[in-house]
Amino acid sequence: MIKAERPVIIVSDFGYVEGGAVAVAVKTALLLAEIGRKVVFFCGEGPVCDELRRSGVEVMCLGIHSINSNPSKLAAVRDGVWNAGVYKVFEELLQRDDMRGAIVHIHTWTKVLSSAVFAAATKSGNPLLLTVHDYFTVCPNGGFYNYTKKRICEMMPMSAACVRCGCDRRSYAQKLWRVARQVSQDRWVRNNPKVHYAFVSEYCRDILVPFLHSDYPYEVLRNPVDHIHFGESGNERDAFLFIGRVSLEKGIDLFCEAVSAVGAKGVVIGDGEMLSDLKARFPQIDFTGWLKPEEMRLRGVTRAIALVQPSRLYEAAPLTPLQMLEHGVPCIVPDRCAACDYVEEGVNGLLFKTGDVEDLERAMREMLEKPLNPKPKKIVDEGYLLDLMALYERVTALDV
């Protein structure tokens, strides 16, 4: 078989777009199918999105529950650590005549499939590639973030101090379950020399590589960017803009407090567990909920003095700042986040100290006093497919 023509199995927890990582998995499958590559999209929980159902991609959806949607807590605890059923079905897929030697390209596995997919691919000898969208490869809670102390975690993952630390957003019992899951998966992911890694940013790569044990080079494959067309911009830029999940780790409270402190207007596009509370506390801020792109234009984007992304945690490769820069909207981002790679201080945005509301206020005041008006920056991502194909070539060549 010609290496470049090997079939590809895209692995994802979900068959629908549950988040950015699944969106990239779906888009990758569609792009490969468009050029005639044999693709199987292997996922755990449905329903399968329309884009996949209408495509030429073979979809294998197991129709099983995620750890959060499973009505049986006992089954969720057990299957979240190791899903024996997934292992069996995935092993059978790899043994199909038309799948022998297939590249297994994993995007997500922690919420439905478990590390069983890594084990099956490793034992079968298939080339195994992981696109690293987060920090679950080494960190039990996936974020290098202490949810109780509201700050980035500097501990050695899975050290005694890490295990003792009550960093989980729910409870210490939940943390111990995450530790058990990490112990199970470390054999097949973190300590597996046969996993090829594709990191979505150099920032993410540099954080994780010291803890990994692959035999292969650590590659960077940037996510494709969905170009959002907002239409013509308005003349009045009068509000700071937040787009994202309305949750503590995303720093939405920092945004609201800083906007209020500097006496500016604010627009929050997104939803999450803190929405009701923040609406009550900050009536002067416009909370829109999730909006379609054309609604974003009317409700916030064309009014934006700057996009503010105030995440408290490491962001592996946030795409929203890139999408805003494409429309000439400057960005204010934390200094410990991959988004700082996009921002040129004082040219197309400003940096502030991660988690520091006073420094965020300083950056907002600076933006108000000296507004930035960067030229729209066209984000060229047509090379994603070419870069992916070249990566597949290197992966198969090294696995000979």
Short mmCIF file of N, CA and C in Angstrom, two decimals, residues 157-322:
data_model
loop_
_atom_site.label_atom_id
_atom_site.label_comp_id
_atom_site.label_asym_id
_atom_site.label_seq_id
_atom_site.Cartn_x
_atom_site.Cartn_y
_atom_site.Cartn_z
N PRO A 157 2.73 17.21 37.47
CA PRO A 157 1.53 16.39 37.35
C PRO A 157 1.75 14.98 37.86
N MET A 158 0.79 14.50 38.65
CA MET A 158 0.77 13.15 39.23
C MET A 158 1.85 12.94 40.29
N SER A 159 2.45 14.01 40.76
CA SER A 159 3.35 13.90 41.91
C SER A 159 2.50 13.72 43.17
N ALA A 160 3.14 13.41 44.29
CA ALA A 160 2.41 13.27 45.55
C ALA A 160 1.68 14.56 45.90
N ALA A 161 2.33 15.69 45.67
CA ALA A 161 1.68 16.98 45.95
C ALA A 161 0.47 17.20 45.05
N CYS A 162 0.58 16.79 43.80
CA CYS A 162 -0.53 16.91 42.85
C CYS A 162 -1.71 16.05 43.32
N VAL A 163 -1.44 14.81 43.70
CA VAL A 163 -2.51 13.91 44.13
C VAL A 163 -3.21 14.45 45.37
N ARG A 164 -2.45 15.04 46.29
CA ARG A 164 -3.03 15.57 47.53
C ARG A 164 -3.82 16.85 47.30
N CYS A 165 -3.54 17.55 46.22
CA CYS A 165 -4.13 18.88 45.99
C CYS A 165 -5.61 18.79 45.61
N GLY A 166 -6.44 19.52 46.32
CA GLY A 166 -7.87 19.57 45.99
C GLY A 166 -8.16 20.64 44.96
N CYS A 167 -7.74 20.42 43.73
CA CYS A 167 -7.83 21.43 42.68
C CYS A 167 -9.08 21.30 41.82
N ASP A 168 -9.86 20.21 42.00
CA ASP A 168 -11.00 19.96 41.12
C ASP A 168 -12.13 20.95 41.41
N ARG A 169 -12.85 21.31 40.37
CA ARG A 169 -13.93 22.28 40.52
C ARG A 169 -15.11 21.72 41.31
N ARG A 170 -15.23 20.37 41.36
CA ARG A 170 -16.37 19.76 42.05
C ARG A 170 -16.04 19.33 43.47
N SER A 171 -15.08 18.44 43.61
CA SER A 171 -14.76 17.90 44.93
C SER A 171 -13.42 17.18 44.88
N TYR A 172 -12.88 16.89 46.07
CA TYR A 172 -11.64 16.12 46.12
C TYR A 172 -11.87 14.68 45.69
N ALA A 173 -13.07 14.14 45.96
CA ALA A 173 -13.39 12.79 45.49
C ALA A 173 -13.32 12.72 43.97
N GLN A 174 -13.81 13.77 43.32
CA GLN A 174 -13.73 13.82 41.85
C GLN A 174 -12.27 13.89 41.40
N LYS A 175 -11.45 14.62 42.15
CA LYS A 175 -10.02 14.70 41.82
C LYS A 175 -9.39 13.32 41.91
N LEU A 176 -9.73 12.55 42.94
CA LEU A 176 -9.15 11.22 43.08
C LEU A 176 -9.58 10.30 41.94
N TRP A 177 -10.81 10.47 41.47
CA TRP A 177 -11.24 9.70 40.30
C TRP A 177 -10.41 10.10 39.07
N ARG A 178 -10.16 11.37 38.92
CA ARG A 178 -9.35 11.84 37.80
C ARG A 178 -7.92 11.28 37.89
N VAL A 179 -7.40 11.17 39.10
CA VAL A 179 -6.07 10.58 39.30
C VAL A 179 -6.10 9.12 38.87
N ALA A 180 -7.16 8.40 39.25
CA ALA A 180 -7.27 6.99 38.84
C ALA A 180 -7.33 6.87 37.32
N ARG A 181 -8.05 7.76 36.69
CA ARG A 181 -8.12 7.75 35.23
C ARG A 181 -6.75 8.04 34.63
N GLN A 182 -6.03 8.98 35.22
CA GLN A 182 -4.71 9.33 34.71
C GLN A 182 -3.74 8.16 34.83
N VAL A 183 -3.80 7.45 35.95
CA VAL A 183 -2.94 6.28 36.14
C VAL A 183 -3.21 5.26 35.04
N SER A 184 -4.49 5.05 34.72
CA SER A 184 -4.86 4.09 33.69
C SER A 184 -4.37 4.52 32.31
N GLN A 185 -4.52 5.81 32.02
CA GLN A 185 -4.20 6.26 30.67
C GLN A 185 -2.71 6.55 30.46
N ASP A 186 -1.96 6.78 31.55
CA ASP A 186 -0.55 7.13 31.38
C ASP A 186 0.23 6.06 30.61
N ARG A 187 -0.13 4.80 30.82
CA ARG A 187 0.56 3.73 30.09
C ARG A 187 0.39 3.88 28.59
N TRP A 188 -0.78 4.29 28.16
CA TRP A 188 -1.11 4.31 26.73
C TRP A 188 -0.96 5.67 26.08
N VAL A 189 -0.80 6.72 26.88
CA VAL A 189 -0.67 8.07 26.30
C VAL A 189 0.67 8.68 26.73
N ARG A 190 0.73 9.19 27.92
CA ARG A 190 1.91 9.93 28.38
C ARG A 190 3.20 9.12 28.27
N ASN A 191 3.17 7.86 28.65
CA ASN A 191 4.38 7.03 28.66
C ASN A 191 4.47 6.09 27.47
N ASN A 192 3.66 6.32 26.48
CA ASN A 192 3.63 5.45 25.30
C ASN A 192 4.60 5.99 24.25
N PRO A 193 5.69 5.31 23.97
CA PRO A 193 6.68 5.83 23.02
C PRO A 193 6.18 5.85 21.57
N LYS A 194 5.04 5.20 21.29
CA LYS A 194 4.57 5.07 19.92
C LYS A 194 3.51 6.11 19.53
N VAL A 195 3.28 7.07 20.39
CA VAL A 195 2.34 8.14 20.06
C VAL A 195 3.07 9.28 19.36
N HIS A 196 2.59 9.64 18.19
CA HIS A 196 3.06 10.86 17.51
C HIS A 196 2.21 12.03 18.02
N TYR A 197 2.85 13.17 18.27
CA TYR A 197 2.14 14.32 18.80
C TYR A 197 2.12 15.47 17.79
N ALA A 198 0.94 16.08 17.67
CA ALA A 198 0.79 17.31 16.89
C ALA A 198 0.15 18.35 17.81
N PHE A 199 0.94 19.31 18.24
CA PHE A 199 0.44 20.33 19.16
C PHE A 199 -0.17 21.48 18.37
N VAL A 200 -1.21 22.10 18.93
CA VAL A 200 -1.90 23.17 18.21
C VAL A 200 -1.19 24.51 18.34
N SER A 201 -0.14 24.57 19.16
CA SER A 201 0.67 25.80 19.25
C SER A 201 2.01 25.46 19.87
N GLU A 202 3.00 26.29 19.61
CA GLU A 202 4.29 26.13 20.24
C GLU A 202 4.17 26.31 21.75
N TYR A 203 3.28 27.19 22.16
CA TYR A 203 3.07 27.47 23.58
C TYR A 203 2.65 26.19 24.31
N CYS A 204 1.66 25.51 23.77
CA CYS A 204 1.17 24.26 24.33
C CYS A 204 2.27 23.19 24.31
N ARG A 205 2.98 23.09 23.21
CA ARG A 205 4.05 22.11 23.07
C ARG A 205 5.11 22.29 24.15
N ASP A 206 5.54 23.54 24.37
CA ASP A 206 6.63 23.79 25.30
C ASP A 206 6.25 23.46 26.74
N ILE A 207 4.97 23.57 27.06
CA ILE A 207 4.50 23.23 28.40
C ILE A 207 4.50 21.71 28.60
N LEU A 208 4.08 20.97 27.58
CA LEU A 208 3.83 19.54 27.75
C LEU A 208 5.02 18.63 27.46
N VAL A 209 5.86 19.00 26.54
CA VAL A 209 6.94 18.09 26.10
C VAL A 209 7.81 17.57 27.25
N PRO A 210 8.14 18.38 28.26
CA PRO A 210 8.98 17.84 29.34
C PRO A 210 8.40 16.63 30.07
N PHE A 211 7.08 16.42 29.94
CA PHE A 211 6.43 15.33 30.65
C PHE A 211 6.12 14.12 29.77
N LEU A 212 6.45 14.18 28.48
CA LEU A 212 6.06 13.13 27.54
C LEU A 212 7.26 12.25 27.18
N HIS A 213 6.95 11.08 26.61
CA HIS A 213 8.00 10.09 26.36
C HIS A 213 7.84 9.43 24.99
N SER A 214 7.63 10.23 23.98
CA SER A 214 7.48 9.68 22.63
C SER A 214 8.84 9.43 21.99
N ASP A 215 8.88 8.44 21.11
CA ASP A 215 10.09 8.17 20.33
C ASP A 215 10.22 9.12 19.14
N TYR A 216 9.20 9.93 18.90
CA TYR A 216 9.14 10.69 17.65
C TYR A 216 9.25 12.20 17.89
N PRO A 217 9.53 12.97 16.84
CA PRO A 217 9.59 14.43 16.98
C PRO A 217 8.25 14.99 17.42
N TYR A 218 8.29 16.06 18.19
CA TYR A 218 7.08 16.73 18.64
C TYR A 218 6.73 17.83 17.63
N GLU A 219 5.65 17.62 16.91
CA GLU A 219 5.28 18.49 15.80
C GLU A 219 4.27 19.55 16.25
N VAL A 220 4.14 20.61 15.45
CA VAL A 220 3.10 21.62 15.65
C VAL A 220 2.23 21.63 14.40
N LEU A 221 0.93 21.50 14.59
CA LEU A 221 -0.05 21.58 13.50
C LEU A 221 -1.15 22.52 13.96
N ARG A 222 -1.12 23.73 13.44
CA ARG A 222 -2.09 24.74 13.89
C ARG A 222 -3.50 24.40 13.40
N ASN A 223 -4.46 24.69 14.25
CA ASN A 223 -5.85 24.44 13.88
C ASN A 223 -6.29 25.30 12.71
N PRO A 224 -7.15 24.78 11.85
CA PRO A 224 -7.74 25.64 10.82
C PRO A 224 -8.66 26.67 11.47
N VAL A 225 -8.71 27.85 10.90
CA VAL A 225 -9.53 28.93 11.45
C VAL A 225 -10.78 29.09 10.60
N ASP A 226 -11.93 29.05 11.25
CA ASP A 226 -13.18 29.33 10.53
C ASP A 226 -13.30 30.83 10.35
N HIS A 227 -13.40 31.27 9.11
CA HIS A 227 -13.51 32.70 8.83
C HIS A 227 -14.95 33.14 9.02
N ILE A 228 -15.17 34.06 9.95
CA ILE A 228 -16.51 34.54 10.25
C ILE A 228 -16.72 35.87 9.55
N HIS A 229 -17.77 35.96 8.78
CA HIS A 229 -18.06 37.18 8.02
C HIS A 229 -19.12 38.00 8.77
N PHE A 230 -18.68 39.11 9.34
CA PHE A 230 -19.57 39.94 10.13
C PHE A 230 -20.19 41.08 9.33
N GLY A 231 -19.75 41.28 8.11
CA GLY A 231 -20.25 42.41 7.33
C GLY A 231 -19.46 43.66 7.62
N GLU A 232 -19.99 44.80 7.20
CA GLU A 232 -19.29 46.07 7.37
C GLU A 232 -19.26 46.50 8.83
N SER A 233 -18.12 47.06 9.25
CA SER A 233 -18.00 47.56 10.62
C SER A 233 -18.69 48.91 10.75
N GLY A 234 -19.16 49.17 11.96
CA GLY A 234 -19.73 50.47 12.25
C GLY A 234 -18.64 51.48 12.55
N ASN A 235 -19.05 52.73 12.70
CA ASN A 235 -18.07 53.79 12.96
C ASN A 235 -17.78 53.95 14.45
N GLU A 236 -18.72 53.57 15.31
CA GLU A 236 -18.58 53.81 16.73
C GLU A 236 -18.12 52.55 17.45
N ARG A 237 -16.94 52.62 18.02
CA ARG A 237 -16.43 51.53 18.84
C ARG A 237 -16.50 52.00 20.29
N ASP A 238 -17.47 51.49 21.03
CA ASP A 238 -17.76 52.05 22.34
C ASP A 238 -17.82 51.03 23.47
N ALA A 239 -17.42 49.76 23.21
CA ALA A 239 -17.55 48.75 24.25
C ALA A 239 -16.43 47.72 24.16
N PHE A 240 -16.00 47.22 25.32
CA PHE A 240 -15.09 46.08 25.35
C PHE A 240 -15.92 44.81 25.17
N LEU A 241 -15.31 43.83 24.49
CA LEU A 241 -16.05 42.64 24.09
C LEU A 241 -15.42 41.38 24.68
N PHE A 242 -16.28 40.51 25.21
CA PHE A 242 -15.88 39.18 25.66
C PHE A 242 -16.69 38.16 24.87
N ILE A 243 -16.02 37.14 24.30
CA ILE A 243 -16.71 36.05 23.61
C ILE A 243 -16.19 34.74 24.19
N GLY A 244 -17.08 33.92 24.72
CA GLY A 244 -16.63 32.64 25.24
C GLY A 244 -17.54 32.11 26.33
N ARG A 245 -17.10 31.04 26.96
CA ARG A 245 -17.86 30.42 28.04
C ARG A 245 -17.85 31.32 29.27
N VAL A 246 -19.02 31.52 29.83
CA VAL A 246 -19.17 32.41 30.99
C VAL A 246 -18.86 31.59 32.25
N SER A 247 -17.57 31.42 32.52
CA SER A 247 -17.13 30.58 33.62
C SER A 247 -15.91 31.21 34.28
N LEU A 248 -15.64 30.79 35.50
CA LEU A 248 -14.60 31.41 36.31
C LEU A 248 -13.22 31.27 35.66
N GLU A 249 -12.90 30.06 35.15
CA GLU A 249 -11.56 29.86 34.60
C GLU A 249 -11.33 30.69 33.34
N LYS A 250 -12.41 31.06 32.67
CA LYS A 250 -12.28 31.91 31.48
C LYS A 250 -12.12 33.38 31.85
N GLY A 251 -12.21 33.69 33.15
CA GLY A 251 -11.94 35.05 33.61
C GLY A 251 -13.06 36.04 33.36
N ILE A 252 -14.28 35.56 33.18
CA ILE A 252 -15.38 36.47 32.89
C ILE A 252 -15.60 37.47 34.03
N ASP A 253 -15.37 37.05 35.29
CA ASP A 253 -15.53 37.97 36.41
C ASP A 253 -14.49 39.09 36.35
N LEU A 254 -13.27 38.75 35.92
CA LEU A 254 -12.23 39.78 35.76
C LEU A 254 -12.66 40.81 34.72
N PHE A 255 -13.24 40.31 33.63
CA PHE A 255 -13.71 41.21 32.57
C PHE A 255 -14.76 42.17 33.12
N CYS A 256 -15.76 41.62 33.80
CA CYS A 256 -16.85 42.46 34.30
C CYS A 256 -16.36 43.47 35.33
N GLU A 257 -15.50 43.03 36.25
CA GLU A 257 -14.98 43.94 37.28
C GLU A 257 -14.13 45.04 36.66
N ALA A 258 -13.31 44.69 35.67
CA ALA A 258 -12.43 45.69 35.06
C ALA A 258 -13.23 46.69 34.23
N VAL A 259 -14.20 46.21 33.47
CA VAL A 259 -15.05 47.11 32.69
C VAL A 259 -15.74 48.12 33.60
N SER A 260 -16.27 47.63 34.72
CA SER A 260 -16.96 48.51 35.66
C SER A 260 -15.99 49.51 36.30
N ALA A 261 -14.79 49.03 36.64
CA ALA A 261 -13.82 49.89 37.31
C ALA A 261 -13.37 51.05 36.44
N VAL A 262 -13.26 50.82 35.14
CA VAL A 262 -12.80 51.88 34.24
C VAL A 262 -13.96 52.71 33.69
N GLY A 263 -15.18 52.34 34.05
CA GLY A 263 -16.35 53.10 33.62
C GLY A 263 -16.70 52.94 32.15
N ALA A 264 -16.36 51.78 31.58
CA ALA A 264 -16.61 51.55 30.16
C ALA A 264 -17.84 50.67 29.96
N LYS A 265 -18.28 50.58 28.73
CA LYS A 265 -19.35 49.66 28.37
C LYS A 265 -18.75 48.28 28.08
N GLY A 266 -19.56 47.26 28.27
CA GLY A 266 -19.09 45.91 28.00
C GLY A 266 -20.17 45.08 27.34
N VAL A 267 -19.74 44.17 26.47
CA VAL A 267 -20.65 43.22 25.81
C VAL A 267 -20.08 41.82 26.04
N VAL A 268 -20.92 40.91 26.53
CA VAL A 268 -20.52 39.52 26.77
C VAL A 268 -21.35 38.62 25.86
N ILE A 269 -20.67 37.95 24.93
CA ILE A 269 -21.33 37.00 24.03
C ILE A 269 -20.94 35.59 24.48
N GLY A 270 -21.89 34.86 25.01
CA GLY A 270 -21.60 33.52 25.49
C GLY A 270 -22.55 33.12 26.60
N ASP A 271 -22.40 31.90 27.06
CA ASP A 271 -23.28 31.37 28.09
C ASP A 271 -22.43 30.52 29.04
N GLY A 272 -22.99 30.23 30.21
CA GLY A 272 -22.26 29.42 31.17
C GLY A 272 -22.85 29.54 32.55
N GLU A 273 -22.22 28.85 33.50
CA GLU A 273 -22.79 28.73 34.83
C GLU A 273 -22.84 30.03 35.62
N MET A 274 -22.06 31.03 35.23
CA MET A 274 -22.02 32.29 35.98
C MET A 274 -22.93 33.37 35.39
N LEU A 275 -23.64 33.05 34.33
CA LEU A 275 -24.37 34.08 33.60
C LEU A 275 -25.42 34.78 34.46
N SER A 276 -26.27 34.05 35.16
CA SER A 276 -27.34 34.66 35.95
C SER A 276 -26.79 35.57 37.03
N ASP A 277 -25.77 35.08 37.73
CA ASP A 277 -25.17 35.88 38.81
C ASP A 277 -24.56 37.17 38.29
N LEU A 278 -23.83 37.07 37.18
CA LEU A 278 -23.16 38.26 36.64
C LEU A 278 -24.16 39.26 36.07
N LYS A 279 -25.24 38.77 35.50
CA LYS A 279 -26.29 39.67 35.01
C LYS A 279 -26.84 40.52 36.15
N ALA A 280 -27.02 39.89 37.29
CA ALA A 280 -27.56 40.61 38.44
C ALA A 280 -26.55 41.59 39.02
N ARG A 281 -25.28 41.21 39.03
CA ARG A 281 -24.24 42.05 39.62
C ARG A 281 -23.81 43.20 38.73
N PHE A 282 -23.90 43.01 37.41
CA PHE A 282 -23.40 44.02 36.47
C PHE A 282 -24.47 44.37 35.44
N PRO A 283 -25.53 45.08 35.87
CA PRO A 283 -26.63 45.39 34.94
C PRO A 283 -26.23 46.31 33.79
N GLN A 284 -25.10 47.02 33.96
CA GLN A 284 -24.66 47.93 32.90
C GLN A 284 -23.99 47.20 31.73
N ILE A 285 -23.67 45.90 31.91
CA ILE A 285 -23.04 45.12 30.85
C ILE A 285 -24.10 44.38 30.05
N ASP A 286 -23.94 44.35 28.76
CA ASP A 286 -24.90 43.69 27.86
C ASP A 286 -24.53 42.21 27.72
N PHE A 287 -25.30 41.32 28.34
CA PHE A 287 -25.09 39.88 28.22
C PHE A 287 -26.04 39.35 27.15
N THR A 288 -25.50 38.87 26.06
CA THR A 288 -26.33 38.50 24.91
C THR A 288 -26.64 37.02 24.82
N GLY A 289 -25.91 36.17 25.55
CA GLY A 289 -25.98 34.74 25.30
C GLY A 289 -25.21 34.41 24.03
N TRP A 290 -25.30 33.15 23.57
CA TRP A 290 -24.62 32.78 22.32
C TRP A 290 -25.35 33.40 21.14
N LEU A 291 -24.60 33.88 20.17
CA LEU A 291 -25.18 34.52 19.00
C LEU A 291 -24.63 33.91 17.72
N LYS A 292 -25.42 33.98 16.65
CA LYS A 292 -24.93 33.62 15.33
C LYS A 292 -24.03 34.75 14.84
N PRO A 293 -23.14 34.45 13.86
CA PRO A 293 -22.20 35.49 13.41
C PRO A 293 -22.86 36.80 12.99
N GLU A 294 -23.99 36.72 12.27
CA GLU A 294 -24.63 37.96 11.83
C GLU A 294 -25.19 38.74 13.03
N GLU A 295 -25.59 38.01 14.07
CA GLU A 295 -26.07 38.68 15.28
C GLU A 295 -24.90 39.27 16.06
N MET A 296 -23.75 38.61 16.03
CA MET A 296 -22.56 39.15 16.69
C MET A 296 -22.21 40.52 16.12
N ARG A 297 -22.34 40.66 14.81
CA ARG A 297 -22.01 41.94 14.17
C ARG A 297 -22.87 43.05 14.74
N LEU A 298 -24.16 42.79 14.88
CA LEU A 298 -25.08 43.82 15.33
C LEU A 298 -24.96 44.11 16.82
N ARG A 299 -24.66 43.05 17.60
CA ARG A 299 -24.70 43.19 19.06
C ARG A 299 -23.36 43.50 19.69
N GLY A 300 -22.24 43.33 18.98
CA GLY A 300 -21.00 43.54 19.69
C GLY A 300 -19.75 43.74 18.89
N VAL A 301 -19.54 42.95 17.83
CA VAL A 301 -18.24 42.95 17.17
C VAL A 301 -17.91 44.31 16.56
N THR A 302 -18.87 44.90 15.89
CA THR A 302 -18.57 46.18 15.23
C THR A 302 -18.48 47.33 16.24
N ARG A 303 -18.89 47.08 17.47
CA ARG A 303 -18.78 48.11 18.52
C ARG A 303 -17.50 47.97 19.33
N ALA A 304 -16.71 46.93 19.08
CA ALA A 304 -15.64 46.56 19.99
C ALA A 304 -14.46 47.52 19.97
N ILE A 305 -14.18 48.11 21.11
CA ILE A 305 -12.92 48.83 21.31
C ILE A 305 -11.78 47.83 21.24
N ALA A 306 -12.02 46.66 21.85
CA ALA A 306 -11.07 45.56 21.82
C ALA A 306 -11.78 44.30 22.29
N LEU A 307 -11.32 43.17 21.78
CA LEU A 307 -11.72 41.89 22.36
C LEU A 307 -10.84 41.66 23.59
N VAL A 308 -11.46 41.26 24.68
CA VAL A 308 -10.72 40.94 25.90
C VAL A 308 -10.86 39.45 26.16
N GLN A 309 -9.74 38.75 26.20
CA GLN A 309 -9.75 37.33 26.55
C GLN A 309 -8.99 37.18 27.86
N PRO A 310 -9.70 37.12 28.98
CA PRO A 310 -9.03 37.21 30.28
C PRO A 310 -8.82 35.87 30.98
N SER A 311 -8.64 34.78 30.24
CA SER A 311 -8.54 33.45 30.83
C SER A 311 -7.51 33.38 31.95
N ARG A 312 -7.88 32.67 33.02
CA ARG A 312 -6.95 32.43 34.11
C ARG A 312 -6.04 31.25 33.83
N LEU A 313 -6.46 30.37 32.92
CA LEU A 313 -5.70 29.15 32.67
C LEU A 313 -4.93 29.24 31.35
N TYR A 314 -4.03 28.27 31.16
CA TYR A 314 -3.33 28.18 29.88
C TYR A 314 -4.36 27.88 28.79
N GLU A 315 -4.36 28.65 27.74
CA GLU A 315 -5.17 28.32 26.57
C GLU A 315 -4.23 27.77 25.52
N ALA A 316 -4.55 26.58 25.01
CA ALA A 316 -3.62 25.91 24.09
C ALA A 316 -3.53 26.61 22.74
N ALA A 317 -4.67 27.04 22.20
CA ALA A 317 -4.67 27.72 20.90
C ALA A 317 -6.01 28.40 20.67
N PRO A 318 -6.30 29.46 21.41
CA PRO A 318 -7.60 30.13 21.25
C PRO A 318 -7.73 30.76 19.88
N LEU A 319 -8.88 30.51 19.24
CA LEU A 319 -9.08 30.97 17.87
C LEU A 319 -9.81 32.31 17.79
N THR A 320 -10.57 32.66 18.84
CA THR A 320 -11.36 33.89 18.78
C THR A 320 -10.48 35.14 18.56
N PRO A 321 -9.34 35.28 19.24
CA PRO A 321 -8.50 36.45 18.93
C PRO A 321 -8.08 36.52 17.47
N LEU A 322 -7.75 35.37 16.88
CA LEU A 322 -7.39 35.38 15.45
C LEU A 322 -8.56 35.85 14.60
#
